[in-house]
mmCIF file of C-alpha atoms in Angstrom:
data_model
loop_
_atom_site.group_PDB
_atom_site.id
_atom_site.type_symbol
_atom_site.label_atom_id
_atom_site.label_comp_id
_atom_site.label_asym_id
_atom_site.label_seq_id
_atom_site.Cartn_x
_atom_site.Cartn_y
_atom_site.Cartn_z
ATOM 1 C CA UNK A 1 39.272 80.613 -53.865
ATOM 2 C CA UNK A 2 41.521 81.286 -56.115
ATOM 3 C CA UNK A 3 40.091 82.393 -59.614
ATOM 4 C CA UNK A 4 40.833 83.299 -62.494
ATOM 5 C CA UNK A 5 38.092 84.812 -64.805
ATOM 6 C CA UNK A 6 38.464 85.703 -68.497
ATOM 7 C CA UNK A 7 36.262 88.186 -70.952
ATOM 8 C CA UNK A 8 34.531 87.160 -73.483
ATOM 9 C CA UNK A 9 34.773 83.173 -73.645
ATOM 10 C CA UNK A 10 34.708 83.771 -77.041
ATOM 11 C CA UNK A 11 34.905 86.992 -80.178
ATOM 12 C CA UNK A 12 34.627 87.437 -83.437
ATOM 13 C CA UNK A 13 36.649 90.256 -85.440
ATOM 14 C CA UNK A 14 37.939 91.759 -88.804
ATOM 15 C CA UNK A 15 41.340 90.899 -89.587
ATOM 16 C CA UNK A 16 43.028 94.375 -89.344
ATOM 17 C CA UNK A 17 41.394 95.565 -86.346
ATOM 18 C CA UNK A 18 42.127 96.207 -82.739
ATOM 19 C CA UNK A 19 40.327 93.525 -80.046
ATOM 20 C CA UNK A 20 41.134 93.826 -76.098
ATOM 21 C CA UNK A 21 40.747 90.637 -73.509
ATOM 22 C CA UNK A 22 39.771 90.998 -70.352
ATOM 23 C CA UNK A 23 41.415 88.696 -67.321
ATOM 24 C CA UNK A 24 39.536 89.416 -63.742
ATOM 25 C CA UNK A 25 41.700 87.468 -60.733
ATOM 26 C CA UNK A 26 41.564 86.809 -57.018
ATOM 27 C CA UNK A 27 44.594 85.277 -56.536
ATOM 28 C CA UNK A 28 46.308 86.287 -53.301
ATOM 29 C CA UNK A 29 49.103 86.809 -52.613
ATOM 30 C CA UNK A 30 50.096 87.704 -55.577
ATOM 31 C CA UNK A 31 53.448 86.818 -57.869
ATOM 32 C CA UNK A 32 52.951 87.365 -61.433
ATOM 33 C CA UNK A 33 50.295 87.628 -63.783
ATOM 34 C CA UNK A 34 50.979 85.455 -67.583
ATOM 35 C CA UNK A 35 49.223 85.666 -70.788
ATOM 36 C CA UNK A 36 49.590 82.318 -73.111
ATOM 37 C CA UNK A 37 48.492 81.939 -77.000
ATOM 38 C CA UNK A 38 47.149 78.483 -77.528
ATOM 39 C CA UNK A 39 46.702 77.239 -81.376
ATOM 40 C CA UNK A 40 44.625 74.717 -82.042
ATOM 41 C CA UNK A 41 45.939 71.529 -81.569
ATOM 42 C CA UNK A 42 49.463 72.633 -80.163
ATOM 43 C CA UNK A 43 50.491 73.588 -76.238
ATOM 44 C CA UNK A 44 49.901 77.389 -74.567
ATOM 45 C CA UNK A 45 52.934 79.614 -75.635
ATOM 46 C CA UNK A 46 54.220 82.655 -72.958
ATOM 47 C CA UNK A 47 53.147 85.676 -75.151
ATOM 48 C CA UNK A 48 54.248 87.595 -71.576
ATOM 49 C CA UNK A 49 54.931 87.885 -68.111
ATOM 50 C CA UNK A 50 54.711 90.727 -65.639
ATOM 51 C CA UNK A 51 54.968 91.076 -61.762
ATOM 52 C CA UNK A 52 53.584 93.357 -59.551
ATOM 53 C CA UNK A 53 55.109 96.435 -60.379
ATOM 54 C CA UNK A 54 54.701 95.960 -64.109
ATOM 55 C CA UNK A 55 51.387 97.761 -65.304
ATOM 56 C CA UNK A 56 52.500 97.173 -69.278
ATOM 57 C CA UNK A 57 54.296 94.780 -71.219
ATOM 58 C CA UNK A 58 54.343 94.153 -74.835
ATOM 59 C CA UNK A 59 55.777 91.671 -77.247
ATOM 60 C CA UNK A 60 55.076 92.954 -81.167
ATOM 61 C CA UNK A 61 51.454 93.244 -81.277
ATOM 62 C CA UNK A 62 50.344 91.916 -78.236
ATOM 63 C CA UNK A 63 50.554 94.845 -74.936
ATOM 64 C CA UNK A 64 49.628 93.294 -71.906
ATOM 65 C CA UNK A 65 48.234 95.625 -68.992
ATOM 66 C CA UNK A 66 48.424 94.818 -65.143
ATOM 67 C CA UNK A 67 45.835 96.869 -63.095
ATOM 68 C CA UNK A 68 47.258 94.787 -59.645
ATOM 69 C CA UNK A 69 45.127 97.452 -57.039
ATOM 70 C CA UNK A 70 41.686 96.139 -59.024
ATOM 71 C CA UNK A 71 43.462 92.600 -59.554
ATOM 72 C CA UNK A 72 42.909 93.256 -63.542
ATOM 73 C CA UNK A 73 44.576 92.688 -66.460
ATOM 74 C CA UNK A 74 44.251 92.936 -70.822
ATOM 75 C CA UNK A 75 45.394 92.170 -73.558
ATOM 76 C CA UNK A 76 45.681 94.495 -76.460
ATOM 77 C CA UNK A 77 46.008 92.769 -79.845
ATOM 78 C CA UNK A 78 46.734 95.410 -82.493
ATOM 79 C CA UNK A 79 45.618 95.335 -86.145
ATOM 80 C CA UNK A 80 45.042 92.098 -85.705
ATOM 81 C CA UNK A 81 46.127 88.761 -88.396
ATOM 82 C CA UNK A 82 44.174 85.961 -89.516
ATOM 83 C CA UNK A 83 47.210 83.723 -87.123
ATOM 84 C CA UNK A 84 46.256 86.016 -84.607
ATOM 85 C CA UNK A 85 43.240 83.118 -84.552
ATOM 86 C CA UNK A 86 43.994 80.634 -81.161
ATOM 87 C CA UNK A 87 43.291 80.695 -77.223
ATOM 88 C CA UNK A 88 44.628 83.130 -75.077
ATOM 89 C CA UNK A 89 44.724 82.001 -71.393
ATOM 90 C CA UNK A 90 45.368 84.088 -68.491
ATOM 91 C CA UNK A 91 47.200 82.330 -65.902
ATOM 92 C CA UNK A 92 48.032 83.638 -62.356
ATOM 93 C CA UNK A 93 50.567 82.636 -60.332
ATOM 94 C CA UNK A 94 50.205 83.047 -56.475
ATOM 95 C CA UNK A 95 53.229 83.598 -54.061
ATOM 96 C CA UNK A 96 53.691 81.405 -51.501
ATOM 97 C CA UNK A 97 49.877 79.373 -51.152
ATOM 98 C CA UNK A 98 48.359 81.231 -54.012
ATOM 99 C CA UNK A 99 47.319 78.914 -56.921
ATOM 100 C CA UNK A 100 47.506 75.402 -57.483
ATOM 101 C CA UNK A 101 50.870 72.893 -56.498
ATOM 102 C CA UNK A 102 52.731 75.301 -58.998
ATOM 103 C CA UNK A 103 51.831 77.860 -57.714
ATOM 104 C CA UNK A 104 49.585 78.917 -60.795
ATOM 105 C CA UNK A 105 45.768 79.296 -60.941
ATOM 106 C CA UNK A 106 44.520 79.230 -65.049
ATOM 107 C CA UNK A 107 41.872 81.241 -66.635
ATOM 108 C CA UNK A 108 39.453 78.940 -68.932
ATOM 109 C CA UNK A 109 40.330 81.601 -71.866
ATOM 110 C CA UNK A 110 39.834 83.331 -74.855
ATOM 111 C CA UNK A 111 38.374 81.666 -78.303
ATOM 112 C CA UNK A 112 39.460 84.226 -80.544
ATOM 113 C CA UNK A 113 38.919 83.928 -83.981
ATOM 114 C CA UNK A 114 39.692 86.833 -86.786
ATOM 115 C CA UNK A 115 38.207 86.893 -90.231
ATOM 116 C CA UNK A 116 39.653 87.823 -93.688
ATOM 117 C CA UNK B 1 66.216 72.309 -79.239
ATOM 118 C CA UNK B 2 62.991 70.823 -80.320
ATOM 119 C CA UNK B 3 61.196 71.982 -77.453
ATOM 120 C CA UNK B 4 58.853 69.542 -75.318
ATOM 121 C CA UNK B 5 58.240 66.047 -77.224
ATOM 122 C CA UNK B 6 54.529 64.143 -76.236
ATOM 123 C CA UNK B 7 53.760 61.143 -78.335
ATOM 124 C CA UNK B 8 51.591 59.536 -79.642
ATOM 125 C CA UNK B 9 49.634 62.726 -80.614
ATOM 126 C CA UNK B 10 46.347 61.127 -80.535
ATOM 127 C CA UNK B 11 44.989 57.889 -78.652
ATOM 128 C CA UNK B 12 41.579 56.263 -79.176
ATOM 129 C CA UNK B 13 41.071 53.534 -76.666
ATOM 130 C CA UNK B 14 38.225 51.464 -75.489
ATOM 131 C CA UNK B 15 37.230 51.824 -71.913
ATOM 132 C CA UNK B 16 39.218 49.591 -69.141
ATOM 133 C CA UNK B 17 42.436 49.643 -71.475
ATOM 134 C CA UNK B 18 45.912 50.784 -70.228
ATOM 135 C CA UNK B 19 47.110 54.174 -71.859
ATOM 136 C CA UNK B 20 51.154 55.332 -71.630
ATOM 137 C CA UNK B 21 50.954 58.671 -72.876
ATOM 138 C CA UNK B 22 54.975 59.872 -73.353
ATOM 139 C CA UNK B 23 57.244 63.208 -72.801
ATOM 140 C CA UNK B 24 60.453 64.783 -73.407
ATOM 141 C CA UNK B 25 61.423 67.310 -71.539
ATOM 142 C CA UNK B 26 63.946 69.687 -73.550
ATOM 143 C CA UNK B 27 67.446 69.119 -72.367
ATOM 144 C CA UNK B 28 68.341 70.792 -69.086
ATOM 145 C CA UNK B 29 65.249 71.886 -67.450
ATOM 146 C CA UNK B 30 64.689 70.511 -63.638
ATOM 147 C CA UNK B 31 61.190 70.600 -63.765
ATOM 148 C CA UNK B 32 58.695 68.434 -66.065
ATOM 149 C CA UNK B 33 54.593 69.204 -65.352
ATOM 150 C CA UNK B 34 51.602 67.399 -66.697
ATOM 151 C CA UNK B 35 48.337 68.931 -67.359
ATOM 152 C CA UNK B 36 45.016 67.774 -68.401
ATOM 153 C CA UNK B 37 42.686 70.294 -70.579
ATOM 154 C CA UNK B 38 39.567 70.181 -70.967
ATOM 155 C CA UNK B 39 36.351 72.797 -72.638
ATOM 156 C CA UNK B 40 34.636 72.397 -68.796
ATOM 157 C CA UNK B 41 37.851 72.889 -66.400
ATOM 158 C CA UNK B 42 40.338 74.345 -68.607
ATOM 159 C CA UNK B 43 43.905 73.611 -67.766
ATOM 160 C CA UNK B 44 44.748 71.150 -64.662
ATOM 161 C CA UNK B 45 48.197 70.374 -63.001
ATOM 162 C CA UNK B 46 47.968 67.057 -62.570
ATOM 163 C CA UNK B 47 51.637 65.790 -61.172
ATOM 164 C CA UNK B 48 55.005 67.824 -61.464
ATOM 165 C CA UNK B 49 58.376 67.079 -61.339
ATOM 166 C CA UNK B 50 62.052 68.214 -60.164
ATOM 167 C CA UNK B 51 64.859 66.524 -61.188
ATOM 168 C CA UNK B 52 63.375 63.512 -61.717
ATOM 169 C CA UNK B 53 61.531 63.398 -58.157
ATOM 170 C CA UNK B 54 57.418 63.905 -57.841
ATOM 171 C CA UNK B 55 57.021 66.829 -55.746
ATOM 172 C CA UNK B 56 53.444 66.922 -55.655
ATOM 173 C CA UNK B 57 50.922 64.665 -57.471
ATOM 174 C CA UNK B 58 47.598 66.478 -55.572
ATOM 175 C CA UNK B 59 46.124 67.056 -58.763
ATOM 176 C CA UNK B 60 46.331 63.521 -59.915
ATOM 177 C CA UNK B 61 42.361 62.555 -60.249
ATOM 178 C CA UNK B 62 42.676 58.516 -58.675
ATOM 179 C CA UNK B 63 44.421 55.356 -58.560
ATOM 180 C CA UNK B 64 43.457 54.934 -62.032
ATOM 181 C CA UNK B 65 46.481 57.992 -62.570
ATOM 182 C CA UNK B 66 50.102 57.415 -62.258
ATOM 183 C CA UNK B 67 53.267 58.817 -63.488
ATOM 184 C CA UNK B 68 57.485 58.599 -63.545
ATOM 185 C CA UNK B 69 60.232 60.037 -64.490
ATOM 186 C CA UNK B 70 63.142 57.573 -65.066
ATOM 187 C CA UNK B 71 65.824 59.661 -66.083
ATOM 188 C CA UNK B 72 66.563 63.425 -67.046
ATOM 189 C CA UNK B 73 65.053 63.146 -70.661
ATOM 190 C CA UNK B 74 61.698 61.053 -70.326
ATOM 191 C CA UNK B 75 58.396 60.783 -68.354
ATOM 192 C CA UNK B 76 55.161 58.479 -68.393
ATOM 193 C CA UNK B 77 51.540 59.408 -67.545
ATOM 194 C CA UNK B 78 49.823 55.767 -67.735
ATOM 195 C CA UNK B 79 45.608 55.635 -67.014
ATOM 196 C CA UNK B 80 44.638 52.422 -65.822
ATOM 197 C CA UNK B 81 42.217 51.721 -66.628
ATOM 198 C CA UNK B 82 40.975 54.462 -68.136
ATOM 199 C CA UNK B 83 37.283 55.775 -68.767
ATOM 200 C CA UNK B 84 36.026 57.644 -70.827
ATOM 201 C CA UNK B 85 35.629 60.509 -68.198
ATOM 202 C CA UNK B 86 39.396 60.307 -68.951
ATOM 203 C CA UNK B 87 39.384 62.071 -72.596
ATOM 204 C CA UNK B 88 40.960 64.892 -72.944
ATOM 205 C CA UNK B 89 43.890 66.774 -74.201
ATOM 206 C CA UNK B 90 47.033 65.855 -72.081
ATOM 207 C CA UNK B 91 50.106 68.427 -72.203
ATOM 208 C CA UNK B 92 54.136 67.580 -70.823
ATOM 209 C CA UNK B 93 55.234 70.992 -69.805
ATOM 210 C CA UNK B 94 59.005 71.539 -68.812
ATOM 211 C CA UNK B 95 60.884 74.730 -66.819
ATOM 212 C CA UNK B 96 64.662 75.903 -66.904
ATOM 213 C CA UNK B 97 63.753 75.994 -62.727
ATOM 214 C CA UNK B 98 61.214 76.741 -59.737
ATOM 215 C CA UNK B 99 61.879 80.569 -59.620
ATOM 216 C CA UNK B 100 58.418 82.285 -59.842
ATOM 217 C CA UNK B 101 59.160 83.927 -63.041
ATOM 218 C CA UNK B 102 60.132 81.027 -64.856
ATOM 219 C CA UNK B 103 58.739 80.145 -68.249
ATOM 220 C CA UNK B 104 56.606 77.214 -68.740
ATOM 221 C CA UNK B 105 57.092 75.589 -72.097
ATOM 222 C CA UNK B 106 54.322 73.306 -73.549
ATOM 223 C CA UNK B 107 54.610 69.973 -75.840
ATOM 224 C CA UNK B 108 52.005 69.616 -78.364
ATOM 225 C CA UNK B 109 50.019 67.602 -76.501
ATOM 226 C CA UNK B 110 48.375 64.093 -76.459
ATOM 227 C CA UNK B 111 44.180 64.128 -77.369
ATOM 228 C CA UNK B 112 42.782 61.165 -75.780
ATOM 229 C CA UNK B 113 39.654 59.526 -76.484
ATOM 230 C CA UNK B 114 38.709 57.017 -74.626
ATOM 231 C CA UNK B 115 35.535 54.656 -76.018
#
């Protein structure tokens, strides 16, 4: 069964600190992996999309890594800011039969709180 | 572009009532998706359209749920009759095409509470 597991479920860090969020998946065959940021009361917004051949992709202070062999991804946030407080959702797209009707399997997200 | 626009932002209704959620996708986007988000299950696809035609509705929970897309700029998701277990946040999303790397753009969602 295609699954996306994220850890930790929630995380609290102090402003200015770095943090790393984890995503493990079993989706096969694999097409791409996406990280979304969802602010409270808003819809998810795409941060990165990585294909099989991409190991690292950055978007400002956000850096995503992908290890397609171990089926793991991480999202590293550098020098956190209060505005980084949000849920971060890992989404994996299957190639062909992987995932839902839209080809996507969603993780339940990591809830990140940045404290001043 | 204003992005994907959903209305209402919040809906509180009583069990048994009809609920209609509305969505205006980004102009020019050919794909429209309806998702439901709960704490327990996360985001789940309900149905999606391509060029106004429903492609897959296998995620629609039961016959109480229906969705339409009468034109390229408008879609509705209707629940009749509504039940307390339908309480969730419903998101509409659109994408330019169906390519594997296509980015999804989400609306701000409708928070539905069925009492």
